[in-house]
PDB file of C-alpha atoms in Angstrom:
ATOM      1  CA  UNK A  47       0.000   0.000   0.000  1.00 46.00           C
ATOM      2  CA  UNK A  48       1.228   3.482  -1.434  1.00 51.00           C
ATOM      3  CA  UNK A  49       0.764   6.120   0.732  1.00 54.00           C
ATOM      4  CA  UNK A  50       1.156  10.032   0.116  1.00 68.00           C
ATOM      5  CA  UNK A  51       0.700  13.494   1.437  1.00 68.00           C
ATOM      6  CA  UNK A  52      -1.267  15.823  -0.748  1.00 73.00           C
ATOM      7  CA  UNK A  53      -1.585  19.187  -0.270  1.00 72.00           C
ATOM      8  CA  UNK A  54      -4.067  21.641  -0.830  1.00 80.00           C
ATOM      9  CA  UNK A  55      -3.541  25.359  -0.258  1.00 76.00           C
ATOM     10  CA  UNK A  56      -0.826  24.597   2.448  1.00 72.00           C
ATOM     11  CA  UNK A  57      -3.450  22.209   4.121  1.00 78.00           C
ATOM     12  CA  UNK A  58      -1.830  18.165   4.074  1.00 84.00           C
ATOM     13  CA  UNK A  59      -3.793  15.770   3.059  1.00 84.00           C
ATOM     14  CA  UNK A  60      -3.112  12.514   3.730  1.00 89.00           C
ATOM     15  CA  UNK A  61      -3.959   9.827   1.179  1.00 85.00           C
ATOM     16  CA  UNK A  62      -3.316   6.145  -0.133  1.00 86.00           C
ATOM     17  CA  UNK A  63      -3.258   4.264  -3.134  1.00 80.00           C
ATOM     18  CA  UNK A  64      -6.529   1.486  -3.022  1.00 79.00           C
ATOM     19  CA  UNK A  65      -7.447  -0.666  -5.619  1.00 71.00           C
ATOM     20  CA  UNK A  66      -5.495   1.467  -8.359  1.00 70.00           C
ATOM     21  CA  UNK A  67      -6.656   4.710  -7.238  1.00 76.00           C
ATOM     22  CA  UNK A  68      -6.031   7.244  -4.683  1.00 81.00           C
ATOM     23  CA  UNK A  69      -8.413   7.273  -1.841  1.00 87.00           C
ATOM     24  CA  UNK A  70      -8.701  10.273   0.580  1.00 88.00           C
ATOM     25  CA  UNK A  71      -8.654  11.221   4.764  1.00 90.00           C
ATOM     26  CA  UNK A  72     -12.025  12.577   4.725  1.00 91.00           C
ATOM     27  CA  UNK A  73     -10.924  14.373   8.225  1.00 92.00           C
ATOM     28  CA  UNK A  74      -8.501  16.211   6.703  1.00 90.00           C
ATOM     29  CA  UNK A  75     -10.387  17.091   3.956  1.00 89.00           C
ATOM     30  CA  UNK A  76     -12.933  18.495   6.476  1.00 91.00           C
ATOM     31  CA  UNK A  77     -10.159  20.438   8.258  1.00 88.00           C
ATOM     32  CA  UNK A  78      -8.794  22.528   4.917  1.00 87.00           C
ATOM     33  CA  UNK A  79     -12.417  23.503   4.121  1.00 87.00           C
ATOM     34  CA  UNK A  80     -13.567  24.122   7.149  1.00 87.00           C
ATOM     35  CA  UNK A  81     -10.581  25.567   9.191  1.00 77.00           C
ATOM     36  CA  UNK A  82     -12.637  24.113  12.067  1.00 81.00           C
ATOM     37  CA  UNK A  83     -10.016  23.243  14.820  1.00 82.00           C
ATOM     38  CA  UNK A  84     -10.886  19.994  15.422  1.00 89.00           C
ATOM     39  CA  UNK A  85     -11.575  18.401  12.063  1.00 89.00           C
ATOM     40  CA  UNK A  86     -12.455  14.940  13.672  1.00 89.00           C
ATOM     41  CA  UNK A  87     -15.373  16.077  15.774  1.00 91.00           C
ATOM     42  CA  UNK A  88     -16.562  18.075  12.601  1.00 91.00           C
ATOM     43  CA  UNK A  89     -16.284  14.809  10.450  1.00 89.00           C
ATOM     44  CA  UNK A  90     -18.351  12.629  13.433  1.00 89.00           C
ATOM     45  CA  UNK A  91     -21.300  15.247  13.308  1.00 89.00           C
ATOM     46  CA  UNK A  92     -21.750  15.589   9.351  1.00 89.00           C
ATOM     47  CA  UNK A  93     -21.721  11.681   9.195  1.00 86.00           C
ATOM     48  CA  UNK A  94     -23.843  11.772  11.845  1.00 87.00           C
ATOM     49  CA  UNK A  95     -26.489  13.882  10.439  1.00 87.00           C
ATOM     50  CA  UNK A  96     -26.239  12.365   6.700  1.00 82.00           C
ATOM     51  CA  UNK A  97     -26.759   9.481   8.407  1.00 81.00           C
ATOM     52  CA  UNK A  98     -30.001  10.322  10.350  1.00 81.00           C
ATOM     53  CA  UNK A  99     -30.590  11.929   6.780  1.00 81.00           C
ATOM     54  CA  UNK A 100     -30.393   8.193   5.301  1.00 78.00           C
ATOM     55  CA  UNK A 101     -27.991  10.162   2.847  1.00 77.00           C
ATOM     56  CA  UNK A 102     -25.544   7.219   1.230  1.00 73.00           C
ATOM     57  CA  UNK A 103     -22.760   9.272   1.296  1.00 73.00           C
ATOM     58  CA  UNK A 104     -21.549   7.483   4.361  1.00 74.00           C
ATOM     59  CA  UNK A 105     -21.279   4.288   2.083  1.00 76.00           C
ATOM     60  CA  UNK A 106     -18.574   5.799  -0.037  1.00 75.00           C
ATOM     61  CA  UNK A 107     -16.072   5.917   3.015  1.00 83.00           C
ATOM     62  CA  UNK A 108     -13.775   3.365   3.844  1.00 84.00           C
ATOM     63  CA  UNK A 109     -11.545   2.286   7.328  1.00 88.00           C
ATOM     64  CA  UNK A 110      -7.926   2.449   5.157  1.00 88.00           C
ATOM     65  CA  UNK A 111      -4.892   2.685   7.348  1.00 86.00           C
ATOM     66  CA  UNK A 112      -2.955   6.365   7.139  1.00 86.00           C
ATOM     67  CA  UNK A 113      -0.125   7.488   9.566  1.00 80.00           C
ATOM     68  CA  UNK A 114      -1.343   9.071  12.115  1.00 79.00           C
ATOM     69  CA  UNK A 115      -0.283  11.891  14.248  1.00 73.00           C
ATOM     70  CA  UNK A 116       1.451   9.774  16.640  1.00 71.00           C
ATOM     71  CA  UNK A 117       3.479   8.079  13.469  1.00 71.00           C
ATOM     72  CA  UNK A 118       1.747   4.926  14.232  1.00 77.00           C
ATOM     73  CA  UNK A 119      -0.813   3.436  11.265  1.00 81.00           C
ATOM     74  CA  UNK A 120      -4.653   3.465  11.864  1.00 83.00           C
ATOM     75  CA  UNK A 121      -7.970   2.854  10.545  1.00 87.00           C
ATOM     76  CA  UNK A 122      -9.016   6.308   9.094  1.00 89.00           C
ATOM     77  CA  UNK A 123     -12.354   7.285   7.046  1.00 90.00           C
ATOM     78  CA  UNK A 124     -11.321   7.955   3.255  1.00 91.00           C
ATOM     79  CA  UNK A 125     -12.926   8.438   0.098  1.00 87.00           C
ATOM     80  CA  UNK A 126     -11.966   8.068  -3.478  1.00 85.00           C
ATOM     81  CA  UNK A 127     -12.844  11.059  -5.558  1.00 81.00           C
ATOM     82  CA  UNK A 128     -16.200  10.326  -6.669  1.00 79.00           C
ATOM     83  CA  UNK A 129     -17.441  10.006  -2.479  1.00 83.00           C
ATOM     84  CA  UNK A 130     -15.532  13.313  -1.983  1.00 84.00           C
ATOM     85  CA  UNK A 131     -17.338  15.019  -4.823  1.00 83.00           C
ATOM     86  CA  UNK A 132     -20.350  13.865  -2.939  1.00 82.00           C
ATOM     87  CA  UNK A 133     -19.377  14.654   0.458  1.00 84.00           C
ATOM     88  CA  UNK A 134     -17.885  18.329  -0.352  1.00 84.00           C
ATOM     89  CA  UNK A 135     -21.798  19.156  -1.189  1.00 81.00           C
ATOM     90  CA  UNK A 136     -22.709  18.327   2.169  1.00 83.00           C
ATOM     91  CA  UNK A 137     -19.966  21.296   3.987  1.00 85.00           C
ATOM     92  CA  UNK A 138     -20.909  24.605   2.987  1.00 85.00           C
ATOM     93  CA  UNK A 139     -17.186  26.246   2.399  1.00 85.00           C
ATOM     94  CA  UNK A 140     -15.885  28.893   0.221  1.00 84.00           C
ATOM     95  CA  UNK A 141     -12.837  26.515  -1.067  1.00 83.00           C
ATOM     96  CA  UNK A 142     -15.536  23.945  -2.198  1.00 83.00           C
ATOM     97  CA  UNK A 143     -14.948  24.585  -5.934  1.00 84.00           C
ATOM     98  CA  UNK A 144     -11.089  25.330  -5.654  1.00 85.00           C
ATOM     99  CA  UNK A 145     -10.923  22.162  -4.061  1.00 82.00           C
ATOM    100  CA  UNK A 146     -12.974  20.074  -6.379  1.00 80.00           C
ATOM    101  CA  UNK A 147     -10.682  21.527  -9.016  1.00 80.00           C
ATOM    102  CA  UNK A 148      -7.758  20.315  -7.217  1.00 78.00           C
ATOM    103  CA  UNK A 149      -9.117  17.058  -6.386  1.00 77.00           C
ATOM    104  CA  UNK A 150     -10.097  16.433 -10.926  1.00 71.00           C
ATOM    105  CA  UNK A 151      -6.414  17.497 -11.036  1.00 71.00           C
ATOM    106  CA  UNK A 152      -4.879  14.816  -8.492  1.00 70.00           C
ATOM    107  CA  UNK A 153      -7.277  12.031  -9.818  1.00 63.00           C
ATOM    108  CA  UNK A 154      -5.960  12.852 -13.508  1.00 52.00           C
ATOM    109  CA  UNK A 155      -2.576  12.925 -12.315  1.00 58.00           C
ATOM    110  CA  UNK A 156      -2.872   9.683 -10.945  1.00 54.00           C
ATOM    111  CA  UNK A 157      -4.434   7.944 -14.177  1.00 47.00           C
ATOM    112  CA  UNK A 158      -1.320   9.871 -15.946  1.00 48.00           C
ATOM    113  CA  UNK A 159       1.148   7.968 -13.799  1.00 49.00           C
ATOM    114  CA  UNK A 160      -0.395   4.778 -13.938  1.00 44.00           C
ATOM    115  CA  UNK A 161       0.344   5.277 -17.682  1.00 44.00           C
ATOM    116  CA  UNK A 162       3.495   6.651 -17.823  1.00 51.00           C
ATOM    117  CA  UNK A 163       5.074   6.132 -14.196  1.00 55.00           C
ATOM    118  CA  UNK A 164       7.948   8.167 -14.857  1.00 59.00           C
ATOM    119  CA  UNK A 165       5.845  11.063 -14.213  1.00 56.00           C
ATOM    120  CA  UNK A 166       5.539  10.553 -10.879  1.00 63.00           C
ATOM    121  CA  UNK A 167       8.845  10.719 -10.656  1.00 69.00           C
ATOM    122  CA  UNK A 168       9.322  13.760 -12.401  1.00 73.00           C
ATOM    123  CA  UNK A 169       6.300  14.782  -9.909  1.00 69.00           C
ATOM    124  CA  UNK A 170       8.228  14.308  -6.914  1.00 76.00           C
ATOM    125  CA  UNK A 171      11.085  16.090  -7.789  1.00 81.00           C
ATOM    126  CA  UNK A 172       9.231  19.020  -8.899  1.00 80.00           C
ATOM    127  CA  UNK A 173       7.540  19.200  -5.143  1.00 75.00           C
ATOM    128  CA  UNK A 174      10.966  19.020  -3.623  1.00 83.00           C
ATOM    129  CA  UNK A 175      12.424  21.549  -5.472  1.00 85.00           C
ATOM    130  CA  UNK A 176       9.167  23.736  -4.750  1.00 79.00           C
ATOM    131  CA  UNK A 177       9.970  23.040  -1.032  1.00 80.00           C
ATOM    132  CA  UNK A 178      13.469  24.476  -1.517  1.00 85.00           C
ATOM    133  CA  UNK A 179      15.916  21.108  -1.261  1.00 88.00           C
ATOM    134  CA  UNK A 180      19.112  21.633  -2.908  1.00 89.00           C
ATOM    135  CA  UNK A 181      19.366  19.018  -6.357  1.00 91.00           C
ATOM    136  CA  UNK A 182      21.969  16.759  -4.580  1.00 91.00           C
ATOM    137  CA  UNK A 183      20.022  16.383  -1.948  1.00 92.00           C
ATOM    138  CA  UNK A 184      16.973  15.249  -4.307  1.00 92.00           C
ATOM    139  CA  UNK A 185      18.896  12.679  -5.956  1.00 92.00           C
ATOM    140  CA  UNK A 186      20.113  10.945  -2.579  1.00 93.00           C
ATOM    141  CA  UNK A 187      16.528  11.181  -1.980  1.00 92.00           C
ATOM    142  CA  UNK A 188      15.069   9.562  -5.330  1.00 90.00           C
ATOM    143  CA  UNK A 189      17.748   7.219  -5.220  1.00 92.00           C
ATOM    144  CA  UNK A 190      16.568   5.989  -1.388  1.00 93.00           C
ATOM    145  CA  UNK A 191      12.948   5.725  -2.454  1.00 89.00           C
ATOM    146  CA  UNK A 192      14.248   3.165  -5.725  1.00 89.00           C
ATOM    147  CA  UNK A 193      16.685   1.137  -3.014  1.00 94.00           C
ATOM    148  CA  UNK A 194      13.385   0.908  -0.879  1.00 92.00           C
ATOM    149  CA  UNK A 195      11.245  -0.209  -3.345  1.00 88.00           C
ATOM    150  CA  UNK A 196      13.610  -2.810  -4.592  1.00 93.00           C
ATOM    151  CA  UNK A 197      13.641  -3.675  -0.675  1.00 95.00           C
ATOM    152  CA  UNK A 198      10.180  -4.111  -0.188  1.00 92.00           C
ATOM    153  CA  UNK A 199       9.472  -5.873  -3.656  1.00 91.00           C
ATOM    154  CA  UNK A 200      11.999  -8.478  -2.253  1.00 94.00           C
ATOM    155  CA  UNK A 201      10.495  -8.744   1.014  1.00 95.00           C
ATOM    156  CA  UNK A 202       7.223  -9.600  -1.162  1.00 91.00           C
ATOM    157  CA  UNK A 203       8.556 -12.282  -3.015  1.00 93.00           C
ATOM    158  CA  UNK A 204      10.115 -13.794   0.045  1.00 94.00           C
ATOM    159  CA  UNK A 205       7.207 -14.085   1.540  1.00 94.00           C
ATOM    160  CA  UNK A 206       7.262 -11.213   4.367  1.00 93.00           C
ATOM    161  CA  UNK A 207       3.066 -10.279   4.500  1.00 87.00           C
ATOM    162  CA  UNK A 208       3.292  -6.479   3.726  1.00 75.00           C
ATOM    163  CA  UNK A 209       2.611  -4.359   7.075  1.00 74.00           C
ATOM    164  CA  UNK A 210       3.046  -4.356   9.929  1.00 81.00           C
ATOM    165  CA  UNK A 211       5.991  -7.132   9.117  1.00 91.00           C
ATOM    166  CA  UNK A 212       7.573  -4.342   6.548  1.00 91.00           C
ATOM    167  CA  UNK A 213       7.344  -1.912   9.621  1.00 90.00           C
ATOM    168  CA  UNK A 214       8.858  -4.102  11.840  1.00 94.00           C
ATOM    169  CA  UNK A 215      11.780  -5.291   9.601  1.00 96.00           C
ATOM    170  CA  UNK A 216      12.143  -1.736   8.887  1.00 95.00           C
ATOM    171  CA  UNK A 217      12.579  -0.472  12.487  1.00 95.00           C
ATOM    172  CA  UNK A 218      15.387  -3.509  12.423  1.00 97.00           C
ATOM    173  CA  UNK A 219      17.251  -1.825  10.064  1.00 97.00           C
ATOM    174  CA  UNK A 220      17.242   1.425  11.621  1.00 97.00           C
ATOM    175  CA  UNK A 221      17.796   0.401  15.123  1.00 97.00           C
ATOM    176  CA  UNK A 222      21.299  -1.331  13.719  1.00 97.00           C
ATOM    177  CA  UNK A 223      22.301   1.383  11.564  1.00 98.00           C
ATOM    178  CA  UNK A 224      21.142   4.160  13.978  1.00 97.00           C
ATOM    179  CA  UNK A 225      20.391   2.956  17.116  1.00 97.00           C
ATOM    180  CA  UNK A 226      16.958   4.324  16.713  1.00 96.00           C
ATOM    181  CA  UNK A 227      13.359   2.949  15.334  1.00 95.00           C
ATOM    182  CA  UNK A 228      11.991   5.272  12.965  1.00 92.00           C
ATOM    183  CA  UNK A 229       9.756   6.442  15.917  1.00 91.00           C
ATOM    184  CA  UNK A 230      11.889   7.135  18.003  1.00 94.00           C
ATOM    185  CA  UNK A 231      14.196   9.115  15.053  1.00 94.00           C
ATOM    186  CA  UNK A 232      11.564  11.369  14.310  1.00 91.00           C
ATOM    187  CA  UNK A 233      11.111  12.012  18.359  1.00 91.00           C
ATOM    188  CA  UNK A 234      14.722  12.950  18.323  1.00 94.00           C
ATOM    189  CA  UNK A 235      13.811  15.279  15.163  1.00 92.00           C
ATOM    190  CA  UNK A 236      10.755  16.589  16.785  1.00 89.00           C
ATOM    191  CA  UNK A 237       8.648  15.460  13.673  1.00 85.00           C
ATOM    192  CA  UNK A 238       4.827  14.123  14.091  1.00 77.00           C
ATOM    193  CA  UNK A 239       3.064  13.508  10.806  1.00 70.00           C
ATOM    194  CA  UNK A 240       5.526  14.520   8.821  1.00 77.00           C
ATOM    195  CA  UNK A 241       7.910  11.648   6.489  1.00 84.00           C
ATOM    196  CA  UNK A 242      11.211  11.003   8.636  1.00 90.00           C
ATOM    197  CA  UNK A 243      13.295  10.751   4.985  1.00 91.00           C
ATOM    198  CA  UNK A 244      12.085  14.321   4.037  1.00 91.00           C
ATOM    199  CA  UNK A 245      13.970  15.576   7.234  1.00 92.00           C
ATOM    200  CA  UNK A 246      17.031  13.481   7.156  1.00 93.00           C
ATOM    201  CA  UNK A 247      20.458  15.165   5.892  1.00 92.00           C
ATOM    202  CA  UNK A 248      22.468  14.114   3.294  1.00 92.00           C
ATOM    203  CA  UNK A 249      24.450  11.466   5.699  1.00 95.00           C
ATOM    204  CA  UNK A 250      21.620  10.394   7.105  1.00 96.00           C
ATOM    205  CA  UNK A 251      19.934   8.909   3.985  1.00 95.00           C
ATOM    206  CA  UNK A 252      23.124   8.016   2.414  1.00 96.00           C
ATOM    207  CA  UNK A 253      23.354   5.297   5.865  1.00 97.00           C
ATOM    208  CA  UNK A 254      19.656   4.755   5.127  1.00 97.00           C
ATOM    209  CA  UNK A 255      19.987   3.596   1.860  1.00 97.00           C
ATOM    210  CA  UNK A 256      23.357   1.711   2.773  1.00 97.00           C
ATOM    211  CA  UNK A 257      21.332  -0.529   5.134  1.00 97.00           C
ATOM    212  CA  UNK A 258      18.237  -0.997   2.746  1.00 97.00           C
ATOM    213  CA  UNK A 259      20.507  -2.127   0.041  1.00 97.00           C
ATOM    214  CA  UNK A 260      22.821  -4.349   2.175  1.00 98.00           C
ATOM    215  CA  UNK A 261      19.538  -6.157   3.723  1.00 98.00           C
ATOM    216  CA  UNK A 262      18.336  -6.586   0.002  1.00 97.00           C
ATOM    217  CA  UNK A 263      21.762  -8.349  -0.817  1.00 97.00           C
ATOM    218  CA  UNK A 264      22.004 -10.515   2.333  1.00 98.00           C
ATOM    219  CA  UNK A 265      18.400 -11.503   1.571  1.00 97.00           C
ATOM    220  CA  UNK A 266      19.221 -12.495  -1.851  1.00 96.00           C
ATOM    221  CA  UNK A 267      22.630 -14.195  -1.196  1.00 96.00           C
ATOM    222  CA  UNK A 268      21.208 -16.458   1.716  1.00 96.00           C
ATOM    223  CA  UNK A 269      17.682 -17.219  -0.072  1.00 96.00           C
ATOM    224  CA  UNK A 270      15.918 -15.235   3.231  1.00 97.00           C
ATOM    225  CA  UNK A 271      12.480 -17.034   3.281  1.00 96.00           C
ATOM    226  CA  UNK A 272       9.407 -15.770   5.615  1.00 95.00           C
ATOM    227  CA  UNK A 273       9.545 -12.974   8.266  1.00 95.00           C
ATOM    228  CA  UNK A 274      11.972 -14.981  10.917  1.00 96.00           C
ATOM    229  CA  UNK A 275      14.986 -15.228   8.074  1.00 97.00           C
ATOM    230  CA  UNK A 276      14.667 -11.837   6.455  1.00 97.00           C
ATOM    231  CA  UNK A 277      14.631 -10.075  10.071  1.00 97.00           C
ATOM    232  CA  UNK A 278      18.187 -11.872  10.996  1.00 97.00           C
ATOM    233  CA  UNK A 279      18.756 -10.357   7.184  1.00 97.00           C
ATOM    234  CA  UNK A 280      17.374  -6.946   8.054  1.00 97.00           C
ATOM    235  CA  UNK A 281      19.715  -7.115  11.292  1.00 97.00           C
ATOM    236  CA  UNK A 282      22.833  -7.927   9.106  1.00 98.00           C
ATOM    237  CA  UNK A 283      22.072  -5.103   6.646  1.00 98.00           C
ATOM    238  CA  UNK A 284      21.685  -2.612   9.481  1.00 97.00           C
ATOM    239  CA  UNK A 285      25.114  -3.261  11.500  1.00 98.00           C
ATOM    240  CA  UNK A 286      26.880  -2.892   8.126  1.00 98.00           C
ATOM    241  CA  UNK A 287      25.066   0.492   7.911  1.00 98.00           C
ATOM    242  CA  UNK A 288      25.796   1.160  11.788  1.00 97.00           C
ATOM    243  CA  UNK A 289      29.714   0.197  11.819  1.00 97.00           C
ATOM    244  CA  UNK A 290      30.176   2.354   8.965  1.00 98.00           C
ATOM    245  CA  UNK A 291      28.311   4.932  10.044  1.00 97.00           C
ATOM    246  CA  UNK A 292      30.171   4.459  13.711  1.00 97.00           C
ATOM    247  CA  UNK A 293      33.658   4.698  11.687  1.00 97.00           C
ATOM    248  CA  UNK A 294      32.731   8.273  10.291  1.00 97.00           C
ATOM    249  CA  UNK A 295      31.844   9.261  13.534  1.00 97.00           C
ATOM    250  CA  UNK A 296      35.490   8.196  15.353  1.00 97.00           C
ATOM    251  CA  UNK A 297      37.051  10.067  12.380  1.00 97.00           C
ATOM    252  CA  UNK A 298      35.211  13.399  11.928  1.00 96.00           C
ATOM    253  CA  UNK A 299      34.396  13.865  15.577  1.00 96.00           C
ATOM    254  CA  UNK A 300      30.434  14.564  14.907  1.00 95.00           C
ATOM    255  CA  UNK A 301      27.279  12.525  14.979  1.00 95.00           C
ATOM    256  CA  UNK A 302      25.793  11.725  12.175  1.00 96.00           C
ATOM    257  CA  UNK A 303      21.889  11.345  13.389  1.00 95.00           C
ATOM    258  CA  UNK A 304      21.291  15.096  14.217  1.00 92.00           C
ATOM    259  CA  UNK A 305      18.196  16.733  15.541  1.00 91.00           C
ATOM    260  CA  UNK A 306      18.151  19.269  13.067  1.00 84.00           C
ATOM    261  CA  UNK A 307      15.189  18.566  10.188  1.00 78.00           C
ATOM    262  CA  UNK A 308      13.530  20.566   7.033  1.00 66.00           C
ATOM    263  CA  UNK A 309      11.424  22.139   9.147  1.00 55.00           C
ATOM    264  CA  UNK A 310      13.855  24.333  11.469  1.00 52.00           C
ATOM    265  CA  UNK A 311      13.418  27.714   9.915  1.00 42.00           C
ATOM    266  CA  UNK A 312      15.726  29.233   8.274  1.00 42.00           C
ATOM    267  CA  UNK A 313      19.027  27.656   9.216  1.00 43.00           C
ATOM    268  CA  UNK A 314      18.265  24.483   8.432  1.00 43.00           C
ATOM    269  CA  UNK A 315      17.518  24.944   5.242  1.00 44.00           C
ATOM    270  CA  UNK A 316      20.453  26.972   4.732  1.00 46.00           C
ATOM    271  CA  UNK A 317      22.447  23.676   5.916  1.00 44.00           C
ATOM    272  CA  UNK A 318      20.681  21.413   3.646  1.00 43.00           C
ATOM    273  CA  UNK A 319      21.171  23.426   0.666  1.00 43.00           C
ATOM    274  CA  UNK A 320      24.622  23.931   1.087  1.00 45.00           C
ATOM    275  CA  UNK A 321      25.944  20.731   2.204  1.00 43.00           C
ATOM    276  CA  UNK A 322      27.604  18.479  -0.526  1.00 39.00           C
ATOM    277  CA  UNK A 323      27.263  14.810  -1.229  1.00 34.00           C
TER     278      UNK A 323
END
């Protein structure tokens, strides 16, 4: 399962990819039309009252899992485009149109990409640069999304069932190279919703990567079947990111897992831009 943020007039949307298309957090949808401060409450009543209203719209929804704010996945009302055309009728809002523009723009998009995938691609780069990452940090970046998705194909064909086993495997590999889940890395970075890899530094996803790839080559070279042999394979891929990354340390005198992240304005973007692979 594919999962994305959107955004929509600086409001993120979360989102995930569901039977070929992209289906959407109807709470968050409520919160950028609504600016109502708690988005979840709003989202209870409306259902609610279409409900009592024996509207169907309610039938459109679905319980997909999304990262939550806590980091952690969980069951979260969503709607492809066609129940969010449906729903947006029932929230009297101002951005209604602009966002049902928006939302025919994202479904294209996503029949564009299923076409020619390089788009997306092209897509994400686009956003980062928007965002303001230098261009050798976007190819570290591009590069560590291909390593994981080579990763997780190979945990698929070895018989690993998809999440939460990919989670777990995944905090393996980052508590060997880093000494840190992922949850507890974006603690240390003071992150909530947002994607830990957005905020790493250059060193920090070049290690990333390093253990990804390593566990895909361990996995391969000792035929890892089922969740047992690729986590001992996960393991091994992580210590050979974590030794090396231990090495740098003794010889440059400074940690390499740093607190600083995208969203520390402005210095570090200042850093970010003008370190070099």
């Amino acid at each position: 399962m594919e999962t994305k943020l959107a955004v929509f007039q600086s409001k993120e949307i979360r989102r995930t990819l569901h039977q070929g298309e992209w289906w959407f957090s109807v709470v968050d949808v409520c919160g950028a039309l609504t600016e109502s401060a708690d988005a979840g409450a709003y989202w209870r009543k409306l259902k609610q009252r279409l409900g009592q209203e024996g509207s169907e719209v309610v039938t459109f929804c679905h319980g997909l899992k999304l990262v939550a704010p806590d980091g952690k996945l969980r069951a979260t009302d969503c709607a492809n485009t066609e129940g969010l055309f449906r729903i947006i009728q029932s929230i009297p809002s101002p951005k209604a149109e602009p966002f049902k523009r928006w939302l025919a723009k994202v479904g294209y998009e996503r029949v564009q990409e299923i076409e020619d995938p390089e788009l997306a691609t092209k897509r994400t780069r686009e956003l980062y640069r928007a965002k303001g990452y230098s261009e050798a940090w976007i190819e570290k970046r591009m590069r560590g999304i291909a390593v994981r998705a080579e990763l997780t194909e190979e945990w698929k064909n070895r018989g690993v069932n998809g999440e939460p086993e990919y989670a777990i495997l995944t905090a393996e590999i980052a508590k060997a190279a880093f000494g840190m889940t992922p949850s507890e890395y974006k603690q240390f970075k003071g992150l909530k919703r947002e994607n830990l890899r957005d905020h790493m530094t250059d060193l920090e996803l070049i290690f990333s990567m390093l253990g990804e790839a390593a566990t895909t080559e361990i996995a391969r070279k000792q035929d890892a079947q089922g969740f047992p042999e690729n986590r001992v394979a996960a393991h091994k891929g992580g210590r050979i990111a974590g030794e090396a990354r231990e090495k740098l340390e003794v010889e440059t005198g400074e940690k390499v897992s740093t607190a600083e992240n995208y969203l520390d304005e402005p210095e570090s973007r200042k850093r970010l831009k003008g370190r070099k692979p």
